[in-house]
CSV table of C-alpha atoms and ligand atoms in Angstrom, one decimal:
chain,number,residue,atom,x,y,z
A,24,MET,CA,-22.4,2.9,38.6
A,25,LEU,CA,-19.0,4.1,36.6
A,26,LYS,CA,-15.9,3.3,39.0
A,27,GLU,CA,-14.3,6.7,40.4
A,28,VAL,CA,-10.3,7.0,39.9
A,29,ILE,CA,-8.5,9.7,41.0
A,30,ALA,CA,-6.2,10.8,39.2
A,31,THR,CA,-1.9,11.2,40.0
A,32,ARG,CA,-0.1,11.7,37.6
A,33,PHE,CA,-0.7,14.0,33.9
A,34,ILE,CA,1.0,11.7,31.7
A,35,ALA,CA,0.3,13.1,28.1
A,36,PRO,CA,-1.6,14.0,25.9
A,37,LEU,CA,-2.7,12.7,23.1
A,38,ARG,CA,-2.4,14.0,20.2
A,39,GLU,CA,-4.0,12.3,17.1
A,40,GLY,CA,-7.6,12.9,16.9
A,41,GLY,CA,-10.3,16.5,17.3
A,42,SER,CA,-10.1,17.1,21.1
A,43,LEU,CA,-7.0,16.4,22.8
A,44,PRO,CA,-8.2,13.6,25.6
A,45,GLY,CA,-5.2,12.8,28.8
A,46,LEU,CA,-3.4,10.4,29.7
A,47,VAL,CA,-3.1,9.7,33.5
A,48,GLU,CA,-2.2,7.5,35.3
A,49,ALA,CA,-4.6,7.0,38.9
A,50,ASP,CA,-4.5,6.2,42.6
A,51,ASP,CA,-6.1,2.4,40.9
A,52,LEU,CA,-2.7,2.2,39.3
A,53,GLY,CA,-4.4,2.3,36.0
A,54,VAL,CA,-3.7,4.2,33.1
A,55,TYR,CA,-6.1,6.2,31.2
A,56,VAL,CA,-7.4,8.6,28.5
A,57,LEU,CA,-8.6,11.4,30.5
A,58,LYS,CA,-11.9,13.6,28.1
A,59,PHE,CA,-11.8,16.6,29.9
A,60,ALA,CA,-15.2,18.3,31.7
A,61,GLY,CA,-13.0,21.8,30.9
A,62,ALA,CA,-12.6,21.3,27.7
A,63,GLY,CA,-13.9,22.7,24.6
A,64,GLN,CA,-16.8,21.0,22.8
A,65,GLY,CA,-18.5,20.4,26.8
A,66,ARG,CA,-19.8,18.6,29.1
A,67,LYS,CA,-22.2,16.8,26.1
A,68,THR,CA,-19.5,15.5,25.0
A,69,LEU,CA,-18.9,13.2,28.0
A,70,VAL,CA,-22.9,12.3,28.1
A,71,ALA,CA,-22.2,10.7,24.4
A,72,GLU,CA,-19.6,9.2,25.5
A,73,VAL,CA,-21.0,7.7,28.6
A,74,VAL,CA,-24.4,6.7,27.3
A,75,CYS,CA,-23.0,5.4,23.1
A,76,GLY,CA,-20.5,3.3,25.2
A,77,GLU,CA,-21.9,1.3,28.3
A,78,LEU,CA,-25.5,0.7,25.7
A,79,ALA,CA,-22.6,-0.8,23.1
A,80,ARG,CA,-21.1,-2.6,25.6
A,81,ARG,CA,-24.9,-4.0,27.5
A,82,LEU,CA,-25.2,-4.8,23.7
A,83,GLY,CA,-22.5,-6.5,23.5
A,84,LEU,CA,-20.1,-4.8,21.1
A,85,ARG,CA,-16.1,-4.3,22.6
A,86,VAL,CA,-15.7,-1.1,24.6
A,87,PRO,CA,-12.4,-0.7,26.8
A,88,ARG,CA,-13.5,0.1,31.1
A,89,LEU,CA,-15.5,3.3,31.8
A,90,VAL,CA,-14.7,5.3,34.5
A,91,THR,CA,-15.2,8.9,36.0
A,92,VAL,CA,-11.6,10.3,36.8
A,93,GLU,CA,-11.0,12.2,40.0
A,94,LEU,CA,-8.6,15.5,39.4
A,95,ASP,CA,-7.3,17.9,41.6
A,96,PRO,CA,-6.1,21.4,38.8
A,97,VAL,CA,-2.7,20.9,40.9
A,98,LEU,CA,-1.3,17.4,38.7
A,99,GLY,CA,-1.5,21.0,35.4
A,100,LEU,CA,1.0,22.7,37.5
A,101,GLY,CA,3.9,21.3,36.1
A,102,GLU,CA,2.1,21.2,32.6
A,103,PRO,CA,4.5,22.6,30.1
A,104,GLU,CA,2.5,23.1,27.4
A,105,GLN,CA,-0.1,26.2,27.4
A,106,GLU,CA,-3.2,23.9,26.3
A,107,VAL,CA,-2.7,21.5,27.9
A,108,GLN,CA,-2.4,23.2,32.0
A,109,GLN,CA,-5.5,25.6,30.9
A,110,LEU,CA,-7.4,22.1,30.1
A,111,LEU,CA,-6.0,20.8,33.9
A,112,LYS,CA,-6.7,24.0,35.5
A,113,SER,CA,-10.5,24.2,34.3
A,114,SER,CA,-11.0,20.6,34.6
A,115,GLY,CA,-10.8,20.4,38.8
A,116,GLY,CA,-14.2,17.5,39.2
A,117,THR,CA,-15.3,14.7,37.6
A,118,ASN,CA,-14.3,14.5,35.0
A,119,PHE,CA,-14.6,10.4,31.4
A,120,GLY,CA,-12.1,7.5,31.8
A,121,MET,CA,-11.6,5.4,28.9
A,122,ASP,CA,-9.6,2.5,30.2
A,123,PHE,CA,-6.0,2.9,28.1
A,124,LEU,CA,-5.5,-0.7,25.4
A,125,SER,CA,-2.0,-0.5,25.6
A,126,GLY,CA,-0.4,-2.4,22.0
A,127,ALA,CA,-3.5,-1.7,20.0
A,128,LEU,CA,-3.9,-0.4,17.0
A,129,GLY,CA,-5.8,2.0,14.2
A,130,PHE,CA,-8.4,0.2,12.8
A,131,ASP,CA,-6.7,-0.3,8.8
A,132,PRO,CA,-9.6,-1.8,6.4
A,133,LEU,CA,-6.3,-3.0,4.5
A,134,ALA,CA,-5.6,-4.8,7.0
A,135,LEU,CA,-8.7,-6.7,8.5
A,136,GLU,CA,-11.2,-8.8,7.1
A,137,VAL,CA,-15.0,-8.0,9.0
A,138,SER,CA,-17.2,-9.9,8.7
A,139,PRO,CA,-20.8,-8.7,7.7
A,140,GLU,CA,-22.7,-9.6,11.2
A,141,GLU,CA,-19.6,-7.7,12.8
A,142,ALA,CA,-19.7,-4.4,10.5
A,143,GLY,CA,-23.9,-4.5,10.6
A,144,ARG,CA,-23.7,-5.2,14.2
A,145,ILE,CA,-21.4,-1.5,14.7
A,146,VAL,CA,-23.7,0.0,11.8
A,147,TRP,CA,-26.1,-0.7,13.0
A,148,PHE,CA,-25.0,1.0,16.3
A,149,ASP,CA,-23.4,4.0,15.4
A,150,ALA,CA,-26.9,4.3,13.0
A,151,LEU,CA,-29.2,4.0,17.0
A,152,VAL,CA,-27.3,6.7,18.0
A,153,ASN,CA,-26.1,9.1,14.7
A,154,ASN,CA,-22.5,8.8,15.9
A,155,VAL,CA,-20.4,11.8,12.3
A,156,ASP,CA,-17.5,9.6,13.3
A,157,ARG,CA,-16.7,7.2,12.5
A,158,SER,CA,-16.1,7.4,8.5
A,159,TRP,CA,-12.6,6.1,6.9
A,160,ARG,CA,-11.3,9.3,7.7
A,161,ASN,CA,-11.6,8.8,11.7
A,162,PRO,CA,-12.4,6.1,12.1
A,163,ASN,CA,-12.1,5.6,15.9
A,164,LEU,CA,-11.9,1.9,15.8
A,165,LEU,CA,-9.6,-0.1,17.5
A,166,LEU,CA,-7.4,-3.0,16.4
A,167,ARG,CA,-6.4,-5.3,19.0
A,168,ARG,CA,-5.2,-9.4,18.9
A,169,GLY,CA,-7.8,-9.2,15.5
A,170,GLU,CA,-10.2,-7.7,17.9
A,171,LEU,CA,-12.2,-4.6,16.8
A,172,TRP,CA,-12.7,-2.1,20.4
A,173,LEU,CA,-15.6,0.8,19.9
A,174,ILE,CA,-14.2,4.5,21.0
A,175,ASP,CA,-14.9,8.3,21.0
A,176,HIS,CA,-19.2,8.1,21.4
A,177,GLY,CA,-18.7,12.3,20.9
A,178,ALA,CA,-19.6,13.3,18.6
A,179,THR,CA,-22.9,11.5,18.5
A,180,MET,CA,-27.1,12.0,19.8
A,181,ILE,CA,-27.1,15.6,18.2
A,182,TRP,CA,-31.0,15.8,19.1
A,183,HIS,CA,-28.7,17.1,22.4
A,184,HIS,CA,-28.0,19.6,21.6
A,185,ASN,CA,-31.3,21.3,20.8
A,186,TRP,CA,-33.6,19.4,22.7
A,187,PRO,CA,-37.5,20.8,22.2
A,188,GLY,CA,-36.5,19.5,18.6
A,189,ALA,CA,-35.2,15.8,19.5
A,190,ALA,CA,-37.8,14.1,18.7
A,191,VAL,CA,-38.0,15.8,14.5
A,192,SER,CA,-34.2,15.5,14.9
A,193,ALA,CA,-34.5,11.8,15.9
A,194,ALA,CA,-37.0,10.6,13.3
A,195,ARG,CA,-34.5,11.4,10.7
A,196,PRO,CA,-32.3,9.1,8.5
A,197,TYR,CA,-28.8,8.7,8.9
A,198,ASP,CA,-26.1,8.6,6.5
A,199,ALA,CA,-23.4,5.4,6.0
A,200,SER,CA,-21.8,6.3,3.2
A,201,ASP,CA,-18.0,7.5,4.7
A,202,HIS,CA,-18.8,5.1,7.0
A,203,ALA,CA,-15.0,3.4,8.5
A,204,LEU,CA,-16.9,-0.7,7.7
A,205,ASN,CA,-18.9,0.3,4.5
A,206,THR,CA,-17.1,-1.5,2.5
A,207,PHE,CA,-17.8,-4.9,4.6
A,208,ALA,CA,-20.7,-5.2,3.6
A,209,PRO,CA,-22.7,-5.0,5.9
A,210,ASP,CA,-25.9,-6.9,7.4
A,211,VAL,CA,-27.6,-4.7,8.9
A,212,ALA,CA,-31.4,-6.4,9.0
A,213,ALA,CA,-29.5,-9.1,10.9
A,214,ALA,CA,-28.0,-6.6,13.6
A,215,ALA,CA,-31.5,-5.0,13.4
A,216,ALA,CA,-33.0,-8.3,14.5
A,217,ARG,CA,-30.5,-8.9,17.7
A,218,PHE,CA,-30.4,-5.7,19.2
A,219,ALA,CA,-33.1,-4.5,18.8
A,220,PRO,CA,-36.4,-6.1,20.9
A,221,LEU,CA,-32.9,-5.5,23.2
A,222,VAL,CA,-33.1,-1.2,23.7
A,223,THR,CA,-35.7,-1.1,25.9
A,224,GLU,CA,-36.6,1.0,28.3
A,225,GLU,CA,-34.5,-0.7,31.2
A,226,LEU,CA,-32.0,-0.4,29.1
A,227,LEU,CA,-31.2,2.3,28.5
A,228,ALA,CA,-32.9,4.2,32.3
A,229,GLU,CA,-29.3,0.9,33.3
A,230,VAL,CA,-26.9,3.4,31.2
A,231,THR,CA,-28.6,6.9,31.6
A,232,ALA,CA,-28.2,5.9,35.6
A,233,GLU,CA,-24.0,5.5,35.0
A,234,ILE,CA,-24.1,9.3,34.0
A,235,PRO,CA,-22.7,11.7,36.8
A,236,ASP,CA,-25.2,13.6,38.5
A,237,VAL,CA,-22.7,16.5,37.6
A,238,TRP,CA,-22.5,16.5,34.0
A,239,LEU,CA,-26.7,16.8,33.9
A,240,ALA,CA,-26.9,19.4,36.5
A,241,GLY,CA,-28.5,23.0,35.5
A,242,GLU,CA,-29.2,21.7,31.5
A,243,PRO,CA,-31.9,24.8,30.7
A,244,GLY,CA,-35.8,23.0,30.7
A,245,PHE,CA,-35.2,20.0,32.9
A,246,ASP,CA,-35.9,20.5,37.3
A,247,THR,CA,-33.7,17.7,38.1
A,248,PRO,CA,-30.7,15.0,36.6
A,249,ASP,CA,-33.2,12.4,36.3
A,250,GLU,CA,-35.9,13.9,33.7
A,251,LEU,CA,-32.7,14.6,31.1
A,252,ARG,CA,-31.7,10.7,31.6
A,253,LEU,CA,-35.1,10.1,30.7
A,254,ALA,CA,-35.1,12.5,27.2
A,255,TYR,CA,-32.2,10.8,26.6
A,256,ALA,CA,-32.7,6.9,26.8
A,257,ARG,CA,-36.7,8.2,25.4
A,258,PRO,CA,-34.8,9.5,21.4
A,259,LEU,CA,-33.3,6.2,21.2
A,260,LEU,CA,-35.9,3.8,22.3
A,261,ALA,CA,-38.1,6.0,19.7
A,262,ARG,CA,-35.6,5.0,17.2
A,263,ALA,CA,-34.3,0.9,17.7
A,264,GLY,CA,-36.9,-0.5,16.5
A,265,THR,CA,-36.9,1.2,12.2
A,266,VAL,CA,-32.9,3.0,13.1
A,267,HIS,CA,-32.4,0.0,10.4
A,268,GLN,CA,-34.7,0.7,6.7
A,269,ARG,CA,-33.3,4.3,7.8
A,270,ILE,CA,-29.6,3.7,7.2
A,271,HIS,CA,-29.1,4.7,3.2
A,272,GLY,CA,-25.0,5.3,1.7
A,273,LEU,CA,-24.1,1.4,2.5
A,274,GLN,CA,-22.1,0.2,-0.6
A,275,GLY,CA,-25.1,-2.6,-2.6
A,276,ASP,CA,-27.9,0.4,-1.9
A,277,GLN,CA,-29.1,2.0,-5.1
B,10,ADP,N1,-9.4,3.7,25.3
B,10,ADP,C1,-7.9,4.0,24.3
B,10,ADP,N2,-6.7,2.6,24.1
B,10,ADP,C2,-4.9,2.8,23.5
B,10,ADP,N3,-5.7,4.5,22.5
B,10,ADP,C3,-7.4,5.3,22.9
B,10,ADP,C4,-8.0,4.9,24.0
B,10,ADP,N4,-9.1,5.6,23.2
B,10,ADP,C5,-8.4,6.1,22.4
B,10,ADP,N5,-7.0,6.2,21.9
B,10,ADP,C6,-6.5,7.2,21.4
B,10,ADP,O1,-6.3,7.8,20.9
B,10,ADP,C7,-6.3,9.0,19.7
B,10,ADP,C8,-8.1,10.3,20.5
B,10,ADP,O2,-9.0,9.1,21.0
B,10,ADP,P1,-10.8,10.4,20.4
B,10,ADP,O3,-11.5,9.2,21.7
B,10,ADP,O4,-10.8,9.5,19.2
B,10,ADP,O5,-10.8,11.5,21.1
B,10,ADP,P2,-10.8,12.5,20.0
B,10,ADP,O6,-10.7,11.9,18.6
B,10,ADP,O7,-11.7,13.8,20.7
B,10,ADP,O8,-9.2,13.3,20.4
B,10,ADP,C9,-7.5,7.7,19.1
B,10,ADP,O9,-7.2,7.8,18.0
B,10,ADP,C10,-6.9,6.8,19.9
B,10,ADP,O10,-5.3,6.7,19.3
B,11,MG,MG1,-10.9,10.3,17.7
């Protein structure tokens, strides 16, 4: 189970990315980056954050700790900005949160040398979950004390927007040409050899068990949250074995 915290104070909106996450303080005195359940992108973004974040962590990649954040809409009452107030008001209940890494910087490819091994692992992982949001324009990688941390997995697993076509969609290749780590000669074959055998039914069951039921309830075509959890696991299990052969656009490829 993800740790559950209760938001006690809204600190500020974070405006760097495409969505509008917020920074909140919680009842455990921690500071968290919060993604709103009531945001336009919807609950699927939050599910994707949990599935990919917890999967990446179990593979040994660095991901800040994930939590759920209970939000009382009254926290929005004093918020001067209309847009932020609206988000707070519409997000009562369970939201997604991530440990705020204080002092972390955005990844700058010119300021850090990434090994082919590490680049390969991250590219392979992004290919597995079909992450379209790790480009050099928008790397969604944080750097702290010389180490890379993965954030922002909301734009992954495109197949969860159309379950009947999920198997076909999950069979498609992954285009890594704009990937933030493409210039570091990612060794995806080595990553595949290490990671693919780890992505088992058991591991995916463990990962999908972390998704709060409330974000899964009511999905058309599924009777229970657990049925939908299996639907999340299936394409990942199917992709894991061979996805490295379907990564194209890597530098050095013909
Ligand atoms: N855990 C974190 N620690 C520190 N800064 C973060 C963290 N998560 C996000 N940020 C900052 O907030 C920005 C927006 O967050 P992100 O998850 O990328 O959302 P989006 O791109 O959907 O708006 C990031 O680019 C980063 O600068
Ligand atoms: Mg982002």
